[in-house]
Amino acid sequence: MSKNALVTGGNRGIGYEACRQLAQQGFKVWLGARNEEKGIKAANQLQEEGLDVHSIFLDVAQPDKIGQVRDEILQEDGKIDVLINNAGIFPDKKSSILDVDTVTFEDIQLVNYFGPYFLMTTFIPVMLENNYGRVVNIAAEIGVSHALDAPMAGAYKVSKYSLNALTRLFAGTTRRKDVKVNSVSPGWVKTDLGGEKAKRKPEEAMEGILWLAQLEEDGPNGKFFRDKEELDF
Ligand SMILES: NC(=O)c1ccc[n+]([C@@H]2O[C@H](COP(=O)([O-])OP(=O)(O)OC[C@H]3O[C@@H](n4cnc5c(N)ncnc54)[C@H](OP(=O)(O)O)[C@@H]3O)[C@@H](O)[C@H]2O)c1
């Protein structure tokens, strides 16, 4: 059986392109979407390209529903090989940390930080049991330690900084098994989130994601990359 992959926020942007390219590399892809209609439409488009992509309802901010996602995938495939924690929001792009209300701050942490936490606590035990798994957390270069001294986009930055912390913590749990957990920066990508002025197209952001999703057993664990270049957290 081919390897399978779950991509969160797979209905548009970087996640959609990751679904396409993983499927082109032979993966069976579960395209996670919080809006079922959008997920089905996106998966249909990729199926029309001849790709093995299936939509699945997945709101990363609803932890009580994530067990159902795991059960559905395990019932169909009996395993999960790759998890791409891609879903993300960036509503404070133009705001100082002092101007972000607490609800917005919480929403950002819920999707960008707790979401990957919920997914990893659900799926990494399955990977450990199968002695195989690759987790790719989509982080951001503005979410590294030295960038935290500037207050703009602070809620988003701290969510991605914390996501990198999770990468290291979960990687520490997988050392004795063939399970790898890494973070990747896609660069500045032209999507709804990245904006019109971004330099990269989603297709150009795939190198690191595809590489980390298919690492060999002696590959890195608990690290942060752009493409294949290691970055400091
Ligand atoms: N674009 C960049 O320049 C850039 C740079 C660094 C890092 N990143 C990271 O890359 C990832 C993808 O970003 P993008 O640029 O592709 O953004 P995007 O085009 O805005 O897409 C975001 C995706 O996340 C989904 N999403 C949001 N909240 C969700 C939730 N609660 N549950 C499930 N899905 C949810 C969205 O679904 P809906 O369609 O339902 O809203 C959408 O599919 C994000 O984590 C982002 O932080 C992007």
PDB file of C-alpha atoms and ligand atoms in Angstrom:
ATOM      1  CA  MET A   1       0.000   0.000   0.000  1.00  0.00           C
ATOM      2  CA  SER A   2       1.199   3.519  -0.761  1.00  0.00           C
ATOM      3  CA  LYS A   3       2.123   5.884   2.051  1.00  0.00           C
ATOM      4  CA  ASN A   4      -0.623   8.180   3.292  1.00  0.00           C
ATOM      5  CA  ALA A   5      -0.516  11.795   4.454  1.00  0.00           C
ATOM      6  CA  LEU A   6      -2.876  14.129   6.295  1.00  0.00           C
ATOM      7  CA  VAL A   7      -2.617  17.847   5.489  1.00  0.00           C
ATOM      8  CA  THR A   8      -4.465  20.319   7.729  1.00  0.00           C
ATOM      9  CA  GLY A   9      -5.900  23.400   6.007  1.00  0.00           C
ATOM     10  CA  GLY A  10      -5.575  21.580   2.700  1.00  0.00           C
ATOM     11  CA  ASN A  11      -8.304  23.397   0.812  1.00  0.00           C
ATOM     12  CA  ARG A  12      -6.236  26.400  -0.310  1.00  0.00           C
ATOM     13  CA  GLY A  13      -2.831  28.056  -0.314  1.00  0.00           C
ATOM     14  CA  ILE A  14       0.270  26.117   0.730  1.00  0.00           C
ATOM     15  CA  GLY A  15      -1.782  23.211   2.099  1.00  0.00           C
ATOM     16  CA  TYR A  16      -3.579  22.692  -1.197  1.00  0.00           C
ATOM     17  CA  GLU A  17      -0.317  22.663  -3.136  1.00  0.00           C
ATOM     18  CA  ALA A  18       1.172  20.245  -0.569  1.00  0.00           C
ATOM     19  CA  CYS A  19      -1.803  17.911  -1.155  1.00  0.00           C
ATOM     20  CA  ARG A  20      -1.213  18.087  -4.892  1.00  0.00           C
ATOM     21  CA  GLN A  21       2.530  17.477  -4.773  1.00  0.00           C
ATOM     22  CA  LEU A  22       2.381  14.723  -2.151  1.00  0.00           C
ATOM     23  CA  ALA A  23      -0.220  12.950  -4.285  1.00  0.00           C
ATOM     24  CA  GLN A  24       1.969  13.453  -7.364  1.00  0.00           C
ATOM     25  CA  GLN A  25       4.761  11.712  -5.422  1.00  0.00           C
ATOM     26  CA  GLY A  26       2.504   8.699  -4.870  1.00  0.00           C
ATOM     27  CA  PHE A  27       0.910   9.441  -1.497  1.00  0.00           C
ATOM     28  CA  LYS A  28      -2.706   8.816  -0.703  1.00  0.00           C
ATOM     29  CA  VAL A  29      -3.627  12.252   0.664  1.00  0.00           C
ATOM     30  CA  TRP A  30      -6.237  13.183   3.240  1.00  0.00           C
ATOM     31  CA  LEU A  31      -7.078  16.835   2.591  1.00  0.00           C
ATOM     32  CA  GLY A  32      -8.223  18.273   5.932  1.00  0.00           C
ATOM     33  CA  ALA A  33     -10.623  21.204   5.785  1.00  0.00           C
ATOM     34  CA  ARG A  34     -12.715  22.902   8.457  1.00  0.00           C
ATOM     35  CA  ASN A  35     -15.335  23.755   5.840  1.00  0.00           C
ATOM     36  CA  GLU A  36     -16.588  20.491   4.391  1.00  0.00           C
ATOM     37  CA  GLU A  37     -17.899  22.055   1.184  1.00  0.00           C
ATOM     38  CA  LYS A  38     -14.569  23.763   0.443  1.00  0.00           C
ATOM     39  CA  GLY A  39     -12.712  20.549   1.276  1.00  0.00           C
ATOM     40  CA  ILE A  40     -14.801  18.436  -1.090  1.00  0.00           C
ATOM     41  CA  LYS A  41     -14.414  21.019  -3.873  1.00  0.00           C
ATOM     42  CA  ALA A  42     -10.631  21.154  -3.432  1.00  0.00           C
ATOM     43  CA  ALA A  43     -10.300  17.358  -3.317  1.00  0.00           C
ATOM     44  CA  ASN A  44     -12.499  17.024  -6.421  1.00  0.00           C
ATOM     45  CA  GLN A  45     -10.250  19.424  -8.324  1.00  0.00           C
ATOM     46  CA  LEU A  46      -7.202  17.330  -7.462  1.00  0.00           C
ATOM     47  CA  GLN A  47      -8.995  14.074  -8.274  1.00  0.00           C
ATOM     48  CA  GLU A  48      -9.720  15.537 -11.719  1.00  0.00           C
ATOM     49  CA  GLU A  49      -5.938  15.734 -12.144  1.00  0.00           C
ATOM     50  CA  GLY A  50      -5.881  11.985 -11.503  1.00  0.00           C
ATOM     51  CA  LEU A  51      -4.626  12.320  -7.932  1.00  0.00           C
ATOM     52  CA  ASP A  52      -5.492  10.138  -4.922  1.00  0.00           C
ATOM     53  CA  VAL A  53      -6.850  12.888  -2.647  1.00  0.00           C
ATOM     54  CA  HIS A  54      -9.777  12.574  -0.219  1.00  0.00           C
ATOM     55  CA  SER A  55     -11.328  15.361   1.791  1.00  0.00           C
ATOM     56  CA  ILE A  56     -11.884  14.931   5.512  1.00  0.00           C
ATOM     57  CA  PHE A  57     -13.565  17.318   7.960  1.00  0.00           C
ATOM     58  CA  LEU A  58     -10.876  18.702  10.245  1.00  0.00           C
ATOM     59  CA  ASP A  59     -11.099  21.853  12.321  1.00  0.00           C
ATOM     60  CA  VAL A  60      -7.804  21.951  14.208  1.00  0.00           C
ATOM     61  CA  ALA A  61      -9.405  24.192  16.835  1.00  0.00           C
ATOM     62  CA  GLN A  62     -11.900  21.471  17.829  1.00  0.00           C
ATOM     63  CA  PRO A  63      -9.893  18.903  19.814  1.00  0.00           C
ATOM     64  CA  ASP A  64     -12.956  16.802  20.612  1.00  0.00           C
ATOM     65  CA  LYS A  65     -13.387  16.022  16.884  1.00  0.00           C
ATOM     66  CA  ILE A  66      -9.783  15.073  16.107  1.00  0.00           C
ATOM     67  CA  GLY A  67     -10.137  11.538  17.496  1.00  0.00           C
ATOM     68  CA  GLN A  68     -12.840  10.923  14.874  1.00  0.00           C
ATOM     69  CA  VAL A  69     -10.426  11.999  12.138  1.00  0.00           C
ATOM     70  CA  ARG A  70      -7.819   9.544  13.450  1.00  0.00           C
ATOM     71  CA  ASP A  71     -10.403   6.746  13.659  1.00  0.00           C
ATOM     72  CA  GLU A  72     -11.640   7.363  10.094  1.00  0.00           C
ATOM     73  CA  ILE A  73      -8.101   7.334   8.670  1.00  0.00           C
ATOM     74  CA  LEU A  74      -7.132   4.234  10.662  1.00  0.00           C
ATOM     75  CA  GLN A  75     -10.297   2.430   9.653  1.00  0.00           C
ATOM     76  CA  GLU A  76      -9.521   3.083   5.968  1.00  0.00           C
ATOM     77  CA  ASP A  77      -5.734   2.789   5.932  1.00  0.00           C
ATOM     78  CA  GLY A  78      -4.723   1.216   9.256  1.00  0.00           C
ATOM     79  CA  LYS A  79      -1.910   3.761   9.622  1.00  0.00           C
ATOM     80  CA  ILE A  80      -0.817   7.368   9.303  1.00  0.00           C
ATOM     81  CA  ASP A  81       2.579   7.942   7.683  1.00  0.00           C
ATOM     82  CA  VAL A  82       2.774  11.722   7.331  1.00  0.00           C
ATOM     83  CA  LEU A  83       1.136  14.628   9.139  1.00  0.00           C
ATOM     84  CA  ILE A  84       1.510  18.142   7.753  1.00  0.00           C
ATOM     85  CA  ASN A  85       0.441  20.719  10.346  1.00  0.00           C
ATOM     86  CA  ASN A  86      -0.285  23.516   7.894  1.00  0.00           C
ATOM     87  CA  ALA A  87      -3.545  25.228   8.964  1.00  0.00           C
ATOM     88  CA  GLY A  88      -2.855  28.729  10.187  1.00  0.00           C
ATOM     89  CA  ILE A  89      -4.259  32.225  10.653  1.00  0.00           C
ATOM     90  CA  PHE A  90      -2.553  35.620  10.749  1.00  0.00           C
ATOM     91  CA  PRO A  91      -5.112  38.303  11.672  1.00  0.00           C
ATOM     92  CA  ASP A  92      -2.624  40.494  13.565  1.00  0.00           C
ATOM     93  CA  LYS A  93      -0.286  41.102  10.625  1.00  0.00           C
ATOM     94  CA  LYS A  94      -0.571  44.881  11.016  1.00  0.00           C
ATOM     95  CA  SER A  95      -1.081  45.097  14.794  1.00  0.00           C
ATOM     96  CA  SER A  96       1.197  45.624  17.741  1.00  0.00           C
ATOM     97  CA  ILE A  97       0.854  43.075  20.537  1.00  0.00           C
ATOM     98  CA  LEU A  98      -0.716  45.889  22.625  1.00  0.00           C
ATOM     99  CA  ASP A  99      -3.523  46.346  20.096  1.00  0.00           C
ATOM    100  CA  VAL A 100      -4.559  42.701  19.777  1.00  0.00           C
ATOM    101  CA  ASP A 101      -7.634  41.885  21.853  1.00  0.00           C
ATOM    102  CA  THR A 102      -7.492  38.798  24.026  1.00  0.00           C
ATOM    103  CA  VAL A 103     -10.021  36.846  21.932  1.00  0.00           C
ATOM    104  CA  THR A 104      -7.929  37.337  18.786  1.00  0.00           C
ATOM    105  CA  PHE A 105      -4.781  36.417  20.706  1.00  0.00           C
ATOM    106  CA  GLU A 106      -6.441  33.223  21.902  1.00  0.00           C
ATOM    107  CA  ASP A 107      -7.780  32.361  18.437  1.00  0.00           C
ATOM    108  CA  ILE A 108      -4.312  32.639  16.929  1.00  0.00           C
ATOM    109  CA  GLN A 109      -2.784  30.384  19.593  1.00  0.00           C
ATOM    110  CA  LEU A 110      -5.678  27.947  19.253  1.00  0.00           C
ATOM    111  CA  VAL A 111      -5.229  27.419  15.509  1.00  0.00           C
ATOM    112  CA  ASN A 112      -1.465  27.887  15.068  1.00  0.00           C
ATOM    113  CA  TYR A 113      -0.173  26.342  18.298  1.00  0.00           C
ATOM    114  CA  PHE A 114      -2.821  24.250  20.078  1.00  0.00           C
ATOM    115  CA  GLY A 115      -4.018  22.848  16.728  1.00  0.00           C
ATOM    116  CA  PRO A 116      -0.676  21.172  15.938  1.00  0.00           C
ATOM    117  CA  TYR A 117      -0.449  20.104  19.607  1.00  0.00           C
ATOM    118  CA  PHE A 118      -3.864  18.384  19.396  1.00  0.00           C
ATOM    119  CA  LEU A 119      -2.887  16.724  16.106  1.00  0.00           C
ATOM    120  CA  MET A 120       0.500  15.544  17.372  1.00  0.00           C
ATOM    121  CA  THR A 121      -0.870  14.121  20.641  1.00  0.00           C
ATOM    122  CA  THR A 122      -3.456  12.245  18.585  1.00  0.00           C
ATOM    123  CA  PHE A 123      -1.283  10.937  15.740  1.00  0.00           C
ATOM    124  CA  ILE A 124       2.253  10.534  17.118  1.00  0.00           C
ATOM    125  CA  PRO A 125       1.259   7.607  19.394  1.00  0.00           C
ATOM    126  CA  VAL A 126      -0.114   5.839  16.272  1.00  0.00           C
ATOM    127  CA  MET A 127       3.143   6.539  14.423  1.00  0.00           C
ATOM    128  CA  LEU A 128       5.211   5.268  17.366  1.00  0.00           C
ATOM    129  CA  GLU A 129       3.183   2.088  17.458  1.00  0.00           C
ATOM    130  CA  ASN A 130       3.770   1.541  13.713  1.00  0.00           C
ATOM    131  CA  ASN A 131       7.436   2.592  14.076  1.00  0.00           C
ATOM    132  CA  TYR A 132       7.087   5.020  11.182  1.00  0.00           C
ATOM    133  CA  GLY A 133       5.993   8.642  10.855  1.00  0.00           C
ATOM    134  CA  ARG A 134       6.966  12.038   9.536  1.00  0.00           C
ATOM    135  CA  VAL A 135       5.483  15.204  11.052  1.00  0.00           C
ATOM    136  CA  VAL A 136       6.058  18.521   9.308  1.00  0.00           C
ATOM    137  CA  ASN A 137       5.055  21.650  11.199  1.00  0.00           C
ATOM    138  CA  ILE A 138       4.702  24.745   9.021  1.00  0.00           C
ATOM    139  CA  ALA A 139       6.378  27.425  11.094  1.00  0.00           C
ATOM    140  CA  ALA A 140       7.563  30.905  10.056  1.00  0.00           C
ATOM    141  CA  GLU A 141      10.842  32.748   9.954  1.00  0.00           C
ATOM    142  CA  ILE A 142       9.270  35.732  11.703  1.00  0.00           C
ATOM    143  CA  GLY A 143       8.493  33.404  14.605  1.00  0.00           C
ATOM    144  CA  VAL A 144      12.068  32.944  15.792  1.00  0.00           C
ATOM    145  CA  SER A 145      13.636  34.196  18.992  1.00  0.00           C
ATOM    146  CA  HIS A 146      15.399  37.318  17.675  1.00  0.00           C
ATOM    147  CA  ALA A 147      12.221  38.523  15.903  1.00  0.00           C
ATOM    148  CA  LEU A 148      10.296  38.692  19.178  1.00  0.00           C
ATOM    149  CA  ASP A 149      11.832  42.017  20.204  1.00  0.00           C
ATOM    150  CA  ALA A 150       9.595  43.823  17.680  1.00  0.00           C
ATOM    151  CA  PRO A 151       5.939  44.065  18.815  1.00  0.00           C
ATOM    152  CA  MET A 152       4.245  43.880  15.397  1.00  0.00           C
ATOM    153  CA  ALA A 153       2.409  40.641  14.576  1.00  0.00           C
ATOM    154  CA  GLY A 154       3.289  39.510  18.076  1.00  0.00           C
ATOM    155  CA  ALA A 155       0.452  37.042  18.598  1.00  0.00           C
ATOM    156  CA  TYR A 156       1.262  35.248  15.335  1.00  0.00           C
ATOM    157  CA  LYS A 157       4.998  35.320  16.012  1.00  0.00           C
ATOM    158  CA  VAL A 158       4.632  33.824  19.480  1.00  0.00           C
ATOM    159  CA  SER A 159       2.310  31.115  18.096  1.00  0.00           C
ATOM    160  CA  LYS A 160       4.976  30.056  15.590  1.00  0.00           C
ATOM    161  CA  TYR A 161       7.780  30.375  18.151  1.00  0.00           C
ATOM    162  CA  SER A 162       5.781  28.066  20.417  1.00  0.00           C
ATOM    163  CA  LEU A 163       5.141  25.699  17.515  1.00  0.00           C
ATOM    164  CA  ASN A 164       8.893  25.309  17.075  1.00  0.00           C
ATOM    165  CA  ALA A 165       9.119  24.562  20.791  1.00  0.00           C
ATOM    166  CA  LEU A 166       6.529  21.803  20.287  1.00  0.00           C
ATOM    167  CA  THR A 167       8.567  20.425  17.399  1.00  0.00           C
ATOM    168  CA  ARG A 168      11.532  19.981  19.707  1.00  0.00           C
ATOM    169  CA  LEU A 169       9.480  18.562  22.568  1.00  0.00           C
ATOM    170  CA  PHE A 170       7.657  15.991  20.448  1.00  0.00           C
ATOM    171  CA  ALA A 171      10.857  15.091  18.589  1.00  0.00           C
ATOM    172  CA  GLY A 172      12.286  14.176  21.982  1.00  0.00           C
ATOM    173  CA  THR A 173       9.559  11.556  22.395  1.00  0.00           C
ATOM    174  CA  THR A 174      10.316   9.810  19.097  1.00  0.00           C
ATOM    175  CA  ARG A 175      14.090   9.317  19.233  1.00  0.00           C
ATOM    176  CA  ARG A 176      14.052   5.540  19.625  1.00  0.00           C
ATOM    177  CA  LYS A 177      11.648   5.031  16.739  1.00  0.00           C
ATOM    178  CA  ASP A 178      11.597   5.882  13.029  1.00  0.00           C
ATOM    179  CA  VAL A 179       9.375   8.885  13.669  1.00  0.00           C
ATOM    180  CA  LYS A 180      10.628  12.376  12.818  1.00  0.00           C
ATOM    181  CA  VAL A 181       9.160  15.726  13.819  1.00  0.00           C
ATOM    182  CA  ASN A 182      10.511  18.849  12.129  1.00  0.00           C
ATOM    183  CA  SER A 183       9.498  22.424  11.360  1.00  0.00           C
ATOM    184  CA  VAL A 184       9.762  24.173   8.035  1.00  0.00           C
ATOM    185  CA  SER A 185       9.455  27.745   6.862  1.00  0.00           C
ATOM    186  CA  PRO A 186       7.766  27.963   3.469  1.00  0.00           C
ATOM    187  CA  GLY A 187       9.346  31.373   2.856  1.00  0.00           C
ATOM    188  CA  TRP A 188       7.112  34.355   2.005  1.00  0.00           C
ATOM    189  CA  VAL A 189       4.394  32.864  -0.152  1.00  0.00           C
ATOM    190  CA  LYS A 190       1.701  34.476  -2.268  1.00  0.00           C
ATOM    191  CA  THR A 191      -1.507  33.189  -0.638  1.00  0.00           C
ATOM    192  CA  ASP A 192      -4.443  34.832   1.122  1.00  0.00           C
ATOM    193  CA  LEU A 193      -2.295  34.804   4.276  1.00  0.00           C
ATOM    194  CA  GLY A 194       1.002  35.848   2.683  1.00  0.00           C
ATOM    195  CA  GLY A 195      -0.514  38.601   0.525  1.00  0.00           C
ATOM    196  CA  GLU A 196      -0.041  39.821  -3.026  1.00  0.00           C
ATOM    197  CA  LYS A 197       3.489  41.151  -2.577  1.00  0.00           C
ATOM    198  CA  ALA A 198       4.971  37.804  -1.556  1.00  0.00           C
ATOM    199  CA  LYS A 199       7.785  36.564  -3.758  1.00  0.00           C
ATOM    200  CA  ARG A 200       7.139  32.810  -3.850  1.00  0.00           C
ATOM    201  CA  LYS A 201       4.322  30.899  -5.443  1.00  0.00           C
ATOM    202  CA  PRO A 202       2.998  27.951  -3.376  1.00  0.00           C
ATOM    203  CA  GLU A 203       4.689  25.566  -5.860  1.00  0.00           C
ATOM    204  CA  GLU A 204       8.047  27.120  -4.925  1.00  0.00           C
ATOM    205  CA  ALA A 205       7.488  26.520  -1.203  1.00  0.00           C
ATOM    206  CA  MET A 206       7.308  22.744  -1.478  1.00  0.00           C
ATOM    207  CA  GLU A 207      10.958  21.644  -1.447  1.00  0.00           C
ATOM    208  CA  GLY A 208      11.367  21.547   2.328  1.00  0.00           C
ATOM    209  CA  ILE A 209       7.880  20.184   2.977  1.00  0.00           C
ATOM    210  CA  LEU A 210       8.261  17.271   0.536  1.00  0.00           C
ATOM    211  CA  TRP A 211      11.769  16.502   1.747  1.00  0.00           C
ATOM    212  CA  LEU A 212      10.773  16.421   5.433  1.00  0.00           C
ATOM    213  CA  ALA A 213       7.691  14.331   4.618  1.00  0.00           C
ATOM    214  CA  GLN A 214       9.909  11.673   3.028  1.00  0.00           C
ATOM    215  CA  LEU A 215      13.031  11.727   5.220  1.00  0.00           C
ATOM    216  CA  GLU A 216      15.168   8.627   5.458  1.00  0.00           C
ATOM    217  CA  GLU A 217      15.601   6.967   8.849  1.00  0.00           C
ATOM    218  CA  ASP A 218      18.899   8.789   9.464  1.00  0.00           C
ATOM    219  CA  GLY A 219      17.305  12.175   8.676  1.00  0.00           C
ATOM    220  CA  PRO A 220      17.001  15.104  11.103  1.00  0.00           C
ATOM    221  CA  ASN A 221      14.585  15.222  14.036  1.00  0.00           C
ATOM    222  CA  GLY A 222      13.512  18.303  16.003  1.00  0.00           C
ATOM    223  CA  LYS A 223      15.010  20.837  13.586  1.00  0.00           C
ATOM    224  CA  PHE A 224      13.818  23.870  11.606  1.00  0.00           C
ATOM    225  CA  PHE A 225      14.463  24.375   7.880  1.00  0.00           C
ATOM    226  CA  ARG A 226      13.763  26.576   4.889  1.00  0.00           C
ATOM    227  CA  ASP A 227      13.933  24.346   1.821  1.00  0.00           C
ATOM    228  CA  LYS A 228      16.742  22.032   2.983  1.00  0.00           C
ATOM    229  CA  GLU A 229      18.739  24.688   4.829  1.00  0.00           C
ATOM    230  CA  GLU A 230      18.696  24.471   8.638  1.00  0.00           C
ATOM    231  CA  LEU A 231      17.624  27.618  10.489  1.00  0.00           C
ATOM    232  CA  ASP A 232      18.046  28.724  14.099  1.00  0.00           C
ATOM    233  CA  PHE A 233      14.855  28.737  16.146  1.00  0.00           C
TER     234      PHE A 233
HETATM  235  N1  LIG B   1       2.081  32.515   3.130  1.00  0.00           N
HETATM  236  C1  LIG B   1       3.204  32.789   3.772  1.00  0.00           C
HETATM  237  O1  LIG B   1       3.977  33.691   3.379  1.00  0.00           O
HETATM  238  C2  LIG B   1       3.588  31.997   4.988  1.00  0.00           C
HETATM  239  C3  LIG B   1       4.831  32.265   5.579  1.00  0.00           C
HETATM  240  C4  LIG B   1       5.209  31.536   6.717  1.00  0.00           C
HETATM  241  C5  LIG B   1       4.367  30.565   7.215  1.00  0.00           C
HETATM  242  N2  LIG B   1       3.160  30.346   6.616  1.00  0.00           N
HETATM  243  C6  LIG B   1       2.293  29.327   7.215  1.00  0.00           C
HETATM  244  O2  LIG B   1       1.856  28.412   6.229  1.00  0.00           O
HETATM  245  C7  LIG B   1       0.589  27.863   6.590  1.00  0.00           C
HETATM  246  C8  LIG B   1      -0.364  27.970   5.406  1.00  0.00           C
HETATM  247  O3  LIG B   1      -0.527  29.345   5.095  1.00  0.00           O
HETATM  248  P1  LIG B   1      -1.104  29.879   3.715  1.00  0.00           P
HETATM  249  O4  LIG B   1      -0.268  31.013   3.332  1.00  0.00           O
HETATM  250  O5  LIG B   1      -1.346  28.756   2.808  1.00  0.00           O
HETATM  251  O6  LIG B   1      -2.521  30.469   4.262  1.00  0.00           O
HETATM  252  P2  LIG B   1      -3.968  30.531   3.611  1.00  0.00           P
HETATM  253  O7  LIG B   1      -3.917  30.538   2.137  1.00  0.00           O
HETATM  254  O8  LIG B   1      -4.660  31.641   4.340  1.00  0.00           O
HETATM  255  O9  LIG B   1      -4.611  29.122   4.056  1.00  0.00           O
HETATM  256  C9  LIG B   1      -4.812  28.835   5.399  1.00  0.00           C
HETATM  257  C10 LIG B   1      -5.504  27.495   5.503  1.00  0.00           C
HETATM  258  O10 LIG B   1      -5.676  27.192   6.895  1.00  0.00           O
HETATM  259  C11 LIG B   1      -7.031  26.819   7.084  1.00  0.00           C
HETATM  260  N3  LIG B   1      -7.480  27.011   8.458  1.00  0.00           N
HETATM  261  C12 LIG B   1      -7.547  28.143   9.187  1.00  0.00           C
HETATM  262  N4  LIG B   1      -8.060  27.873  10.403  1.00  0.00           N
HETATM  263  C13 LIG B   1      -8.304  26.533  10.442  1.00  0.00           C
HETATM  264  C14 LIG B   1      -8.827  25.647  11.405  1.00  0.00           C
HETATM  265  N5  LIG B   1      -9.261  26.078  12.610  1.00  0.00           N
HETATM  266  N6  LIG B   1      -8.907  24.317  11.102  1.00  0.00           N
HETATM  267  C15 LIG B   1      -8.512  23.862   9.901  1.00  0.00           C
HETATM  268  N7  LIG B   1      -8.056  24.659   8.915  1.00  0.00           N
HETATM  269  C16 LIG B   1      -7.946  25.988   9.203  1.00  0.00           C
HETATM  270  C17 LIG B   1      -7.803  27.657   6.084  1.00  0.00           C
HETATM  271  O11 LIG B   1      -9.116  27.150   5.909  1.00  0.00           O
HETATM  272  P3  LIG B   1     -10.365  28.089   5.427  1.00  0.00           P
HETATM  273  O12 LIG B   1     -10.296  28.141   3.921  1.00  0.00           O
HETATM  274  O13 LIG B   1     -11.560  27.363   5.934  1.00  0.00           O
HETATM  275  O14 LIG B   1     -10.182  29.429   6.050  1.00  0.00           O
HETATM  276  C18 LIG B   1      -6.911  27.488   4.880  1.00  0.00           C
HETATM  277  O15 LIG B   1      -7.131  26.238   4.277  1.00  0.00           O
HETATM  278  C19 LIG B   1       0.133  28.638   7.825  1.00  0.00           C
HETATM  279  O16 LIG B   1       0.412  27.884   8.978  1.00  0.00           O
HETATM  280  C20 LIG B   1       0.995  29.880   7.803  1.00  0.00           C
HETATM  281  O17 LIG B   1       1.188  30.443   9.080  1.00  0.00           O
HETATM  282  C21 LIG B   1       2.746  31.023   5.524  1.00  0.00           C
END
